[in-house]
Short mmCIF file of C-alpha atoms and ligand atoms in Angstrom, two decimals:
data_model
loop_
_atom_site.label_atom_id
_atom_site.label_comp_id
_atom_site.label_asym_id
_atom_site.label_seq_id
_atom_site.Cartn_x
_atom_site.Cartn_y
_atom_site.Cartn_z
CA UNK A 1 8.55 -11.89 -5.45
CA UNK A 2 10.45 -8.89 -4.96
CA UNK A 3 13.49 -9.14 -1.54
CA UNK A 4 14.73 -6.12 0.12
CA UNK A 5 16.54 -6.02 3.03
CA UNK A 6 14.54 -7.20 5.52
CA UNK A 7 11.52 -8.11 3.45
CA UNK A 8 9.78 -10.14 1.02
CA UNK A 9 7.50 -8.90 -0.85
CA UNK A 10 4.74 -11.67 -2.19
CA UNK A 11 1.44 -12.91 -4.16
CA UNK A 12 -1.16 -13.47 -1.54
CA UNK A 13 -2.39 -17.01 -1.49
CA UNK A 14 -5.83 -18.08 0.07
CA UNK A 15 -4.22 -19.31 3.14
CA UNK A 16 -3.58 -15.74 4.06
CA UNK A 17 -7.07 -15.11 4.85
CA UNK A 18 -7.38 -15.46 8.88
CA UNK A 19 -4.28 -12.92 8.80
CA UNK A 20 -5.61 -10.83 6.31
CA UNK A 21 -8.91 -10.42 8.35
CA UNK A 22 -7.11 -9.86 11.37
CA UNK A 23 -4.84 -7.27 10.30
CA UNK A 24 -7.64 -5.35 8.56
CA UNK A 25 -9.13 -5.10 11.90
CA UNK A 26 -6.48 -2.67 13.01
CA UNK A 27 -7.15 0.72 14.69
CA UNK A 28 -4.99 2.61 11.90
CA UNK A 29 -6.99 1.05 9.07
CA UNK A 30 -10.27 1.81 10.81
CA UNK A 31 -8.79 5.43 11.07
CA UNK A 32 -7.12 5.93 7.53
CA UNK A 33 -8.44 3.05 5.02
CA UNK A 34 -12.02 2.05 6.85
CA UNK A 35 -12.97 0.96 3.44
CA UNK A 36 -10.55 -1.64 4.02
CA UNK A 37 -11.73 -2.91 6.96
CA UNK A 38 -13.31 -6.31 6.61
CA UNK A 39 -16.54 -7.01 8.55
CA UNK A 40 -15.85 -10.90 8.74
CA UNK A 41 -13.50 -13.66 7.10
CA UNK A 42 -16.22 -14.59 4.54
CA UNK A 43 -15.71 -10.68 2.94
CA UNK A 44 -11.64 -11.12 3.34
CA UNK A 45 -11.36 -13.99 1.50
CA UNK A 46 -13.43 -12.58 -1.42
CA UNK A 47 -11.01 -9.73 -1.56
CA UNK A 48 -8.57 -11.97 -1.50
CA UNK A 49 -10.10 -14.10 -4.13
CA UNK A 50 -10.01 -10.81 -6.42
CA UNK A 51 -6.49 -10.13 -5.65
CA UNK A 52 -5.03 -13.20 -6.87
CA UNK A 53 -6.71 -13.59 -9.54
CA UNK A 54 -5.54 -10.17 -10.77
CA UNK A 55 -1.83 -11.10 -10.53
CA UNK A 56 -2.84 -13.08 -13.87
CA UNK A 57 -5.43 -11.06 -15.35
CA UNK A 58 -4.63 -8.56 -16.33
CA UNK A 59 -1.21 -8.06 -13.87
CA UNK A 60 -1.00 -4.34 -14.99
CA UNK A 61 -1.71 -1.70 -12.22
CA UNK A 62 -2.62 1.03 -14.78
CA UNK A 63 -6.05 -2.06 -15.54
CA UNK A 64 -6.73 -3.25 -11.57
CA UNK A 65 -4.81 -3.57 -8.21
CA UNK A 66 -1.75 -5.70 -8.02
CA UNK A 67 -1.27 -5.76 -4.35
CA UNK A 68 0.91 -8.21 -2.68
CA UNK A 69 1.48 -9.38 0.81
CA UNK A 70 4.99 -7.77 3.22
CA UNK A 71 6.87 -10.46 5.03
CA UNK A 72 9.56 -10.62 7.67
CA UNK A 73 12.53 -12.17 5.88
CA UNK A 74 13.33 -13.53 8.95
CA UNK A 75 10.45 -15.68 9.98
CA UNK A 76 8.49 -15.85 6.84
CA UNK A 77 5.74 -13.75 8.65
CA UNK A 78 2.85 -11.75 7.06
CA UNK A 79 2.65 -8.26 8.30
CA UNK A 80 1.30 -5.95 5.81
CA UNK A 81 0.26 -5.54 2.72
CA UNK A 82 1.78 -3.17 -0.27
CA UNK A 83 -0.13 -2.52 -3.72
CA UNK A 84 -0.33 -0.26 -7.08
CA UNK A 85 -3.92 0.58 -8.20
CA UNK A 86 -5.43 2.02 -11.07
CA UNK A 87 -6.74 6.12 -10.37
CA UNK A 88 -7.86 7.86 -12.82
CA UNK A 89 -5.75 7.22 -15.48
CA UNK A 90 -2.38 7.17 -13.33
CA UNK A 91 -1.43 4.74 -10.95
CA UNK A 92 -1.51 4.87 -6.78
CA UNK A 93 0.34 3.15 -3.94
CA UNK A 94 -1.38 1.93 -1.37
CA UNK A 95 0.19 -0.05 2.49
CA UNK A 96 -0.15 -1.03 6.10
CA UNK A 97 2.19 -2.43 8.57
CA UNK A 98 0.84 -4.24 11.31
CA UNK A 99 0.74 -2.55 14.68
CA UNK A 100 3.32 -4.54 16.46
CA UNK A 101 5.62 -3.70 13.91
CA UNK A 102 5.47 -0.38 12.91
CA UNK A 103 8.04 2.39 13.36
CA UNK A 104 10.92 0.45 12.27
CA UNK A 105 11.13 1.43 8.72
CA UNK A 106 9.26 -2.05 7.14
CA UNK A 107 6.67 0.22 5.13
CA UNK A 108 9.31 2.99 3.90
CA UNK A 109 10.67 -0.17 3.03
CA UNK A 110 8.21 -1.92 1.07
CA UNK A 111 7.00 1.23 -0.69
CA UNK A 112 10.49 1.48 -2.59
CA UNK A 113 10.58 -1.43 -3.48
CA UNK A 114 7.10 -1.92 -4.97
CA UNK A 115 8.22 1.73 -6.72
CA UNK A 116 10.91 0.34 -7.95
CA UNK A 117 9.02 -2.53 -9.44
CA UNK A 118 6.20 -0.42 -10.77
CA UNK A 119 8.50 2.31 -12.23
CA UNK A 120 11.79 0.47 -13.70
CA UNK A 121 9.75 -3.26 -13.58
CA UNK A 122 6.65 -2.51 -15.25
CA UNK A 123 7.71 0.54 -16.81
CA UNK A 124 5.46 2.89 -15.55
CA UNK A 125 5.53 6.61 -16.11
CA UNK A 126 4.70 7.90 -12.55
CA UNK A 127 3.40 6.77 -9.56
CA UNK A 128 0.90 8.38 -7.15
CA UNK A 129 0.65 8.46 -2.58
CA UNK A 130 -2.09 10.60 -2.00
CA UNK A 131 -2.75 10.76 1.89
CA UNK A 132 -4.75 12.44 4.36
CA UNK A 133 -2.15 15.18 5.72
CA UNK A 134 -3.20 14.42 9.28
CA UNK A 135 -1.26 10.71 8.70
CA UNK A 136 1.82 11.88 9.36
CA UNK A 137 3.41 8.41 9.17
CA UNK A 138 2.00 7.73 5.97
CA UNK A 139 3.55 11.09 4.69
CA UNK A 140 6.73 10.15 6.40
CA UNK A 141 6.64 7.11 4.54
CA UNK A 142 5.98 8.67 1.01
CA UNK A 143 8.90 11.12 1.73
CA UNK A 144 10.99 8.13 2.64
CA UNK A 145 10.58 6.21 -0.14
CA UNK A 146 11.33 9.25 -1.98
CA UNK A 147 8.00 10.49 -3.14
CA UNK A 148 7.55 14.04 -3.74
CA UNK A 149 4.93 16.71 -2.35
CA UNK A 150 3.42 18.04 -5.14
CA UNK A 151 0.16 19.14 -3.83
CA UNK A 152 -2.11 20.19 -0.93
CA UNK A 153 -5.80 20.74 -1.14
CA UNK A 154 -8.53 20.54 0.92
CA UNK A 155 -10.48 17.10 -0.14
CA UNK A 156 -12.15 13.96 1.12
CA UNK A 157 -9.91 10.91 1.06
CA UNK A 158 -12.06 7.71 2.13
CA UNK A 159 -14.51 9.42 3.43
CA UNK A 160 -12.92 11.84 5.53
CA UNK A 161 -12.26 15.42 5.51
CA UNK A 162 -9.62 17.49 5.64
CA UNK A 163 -6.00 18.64 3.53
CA UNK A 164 -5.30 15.87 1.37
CA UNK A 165 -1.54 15.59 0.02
CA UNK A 166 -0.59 14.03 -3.39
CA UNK A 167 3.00 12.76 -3.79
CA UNK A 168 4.98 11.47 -6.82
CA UNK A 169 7.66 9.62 -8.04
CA UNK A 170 8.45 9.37 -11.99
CA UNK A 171 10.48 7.23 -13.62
CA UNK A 172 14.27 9.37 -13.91
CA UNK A 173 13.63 8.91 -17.66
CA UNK A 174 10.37 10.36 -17.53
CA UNK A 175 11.50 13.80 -15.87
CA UNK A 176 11.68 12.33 -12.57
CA UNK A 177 13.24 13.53 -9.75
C1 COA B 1 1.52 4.39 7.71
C2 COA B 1 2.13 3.05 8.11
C3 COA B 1 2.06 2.10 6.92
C4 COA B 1 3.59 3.29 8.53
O1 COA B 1 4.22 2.02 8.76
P1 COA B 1 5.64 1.92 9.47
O2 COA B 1 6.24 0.59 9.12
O3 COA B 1 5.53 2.28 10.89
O4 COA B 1 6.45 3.08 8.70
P2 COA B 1 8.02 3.40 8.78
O5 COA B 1 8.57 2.82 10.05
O6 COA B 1 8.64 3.01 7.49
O7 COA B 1 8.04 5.00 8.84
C5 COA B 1 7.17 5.71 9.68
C6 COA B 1 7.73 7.10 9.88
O8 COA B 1 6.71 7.93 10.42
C7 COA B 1 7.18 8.50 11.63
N1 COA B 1 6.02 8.72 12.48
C8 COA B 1 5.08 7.83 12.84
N2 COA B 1 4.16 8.43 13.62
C9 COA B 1 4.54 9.73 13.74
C10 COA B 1 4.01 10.86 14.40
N3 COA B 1 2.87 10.78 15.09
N4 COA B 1 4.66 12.04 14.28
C11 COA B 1 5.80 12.15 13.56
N5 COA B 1 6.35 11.10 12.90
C12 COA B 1 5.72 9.92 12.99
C13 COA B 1 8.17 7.50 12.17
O9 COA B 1 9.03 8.08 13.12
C14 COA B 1 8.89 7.12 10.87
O10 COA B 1 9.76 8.15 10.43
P3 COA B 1 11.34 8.11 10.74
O11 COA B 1 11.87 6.82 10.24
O12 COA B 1 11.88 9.31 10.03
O13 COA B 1 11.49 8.22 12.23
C15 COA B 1 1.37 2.44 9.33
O14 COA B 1 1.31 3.40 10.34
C16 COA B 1 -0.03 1.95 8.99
O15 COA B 1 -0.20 0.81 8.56
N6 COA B 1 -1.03 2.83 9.17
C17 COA B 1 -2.44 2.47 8.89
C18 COA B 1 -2.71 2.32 7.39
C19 COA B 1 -2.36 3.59 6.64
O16 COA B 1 -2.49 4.72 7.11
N7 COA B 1 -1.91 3.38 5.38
C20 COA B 1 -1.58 4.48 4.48
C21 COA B 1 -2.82 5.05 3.87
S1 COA B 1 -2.42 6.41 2.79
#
């Protein structure tokens, strides 16, 4: 469980699947991550399913995806999601806010903090946002959480065309920045 200042940042549990489903539904993840876009409950819940068990085995990004659920401090609410996945050898972030509250800083939030964890937490080297550069609030986001450009090509990013950015952030260490 990772806290920051207005969120918390936690394992998903199987009672987060109606939410989960819902919030995959959104417009932006049909636009930017449609491979994450659940046709019904029954497929969210076996996403789910594989997410949880992964906190255990084998918990290491660089092996499978160890994404966990954003909450409101607040109210306890679930409004995103926030994750480190294994690509090609390195390791990527991956996030969504929820519609209703987006533009107030909750992802630039989250993706710090789950940097933090992944670089001075679990140690790792460097970690990876590579983003369509037509999302310009995911590239805001990256740049927020203090990610650097370090490339622009044109690519295919989940199925769509176009300049794809890749942004880092290396542990100080490590020659980061
Ligand atoms: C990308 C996403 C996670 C951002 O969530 P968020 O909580 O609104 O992000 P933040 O509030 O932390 O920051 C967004 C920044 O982008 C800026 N922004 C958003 N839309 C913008 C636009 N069209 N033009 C310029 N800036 C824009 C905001 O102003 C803000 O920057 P600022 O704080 O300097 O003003 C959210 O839009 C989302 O879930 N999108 C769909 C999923 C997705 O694209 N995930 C990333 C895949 S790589």
């Amino acid at each position: 469980m990772i806290r920051t200042p207005s969120l918390l940042l936690r394992r998903f549990s199987v009672e987060d699947v109606a939410k989960v489903f819902l919030m995959s539904r959104e417009p932006g993840l049909q636009e930017w991550i449609p491979d994450q876009v659940y046709e019904d409950e029954q497929q969210a819940a076996k996403v789910l399913r594989y997410l949880i068990e992964k906190y255990e085995d084998p918990g290491d990004p660089r092996l499978a995806a160890l994404v966990v659920g954003i909450c409101l401090q607040a109210t306890s609410e679930l409004i995103g999601h926030v994750g480190l996945s294994p690509l090609q050898g390195e390791v990527e972030i991956g996030y969504a806010i929820e519609a209703s509250h987006q533009g107030r800083g909750f992802a630039s939030e989250a993706v710090a903090a789950m940097c933090a964890f992944g670089l001075e937490g679990l140690g790792l080297a460097r970690i990876l946002g590579i983003v369509h550069k037509d999302n310009i609030a995911s590239c805001r986001v990256l740049e927020k959480a203090g990610l650097v450009l370090v490339r622009e090509e044109a690519g295919t990013l989940h199925g769509r065309g176009g300049f794809v950015r890749r942004y880092e952030k290396a542990r100080p260490s490590c020659g980061g920045r």
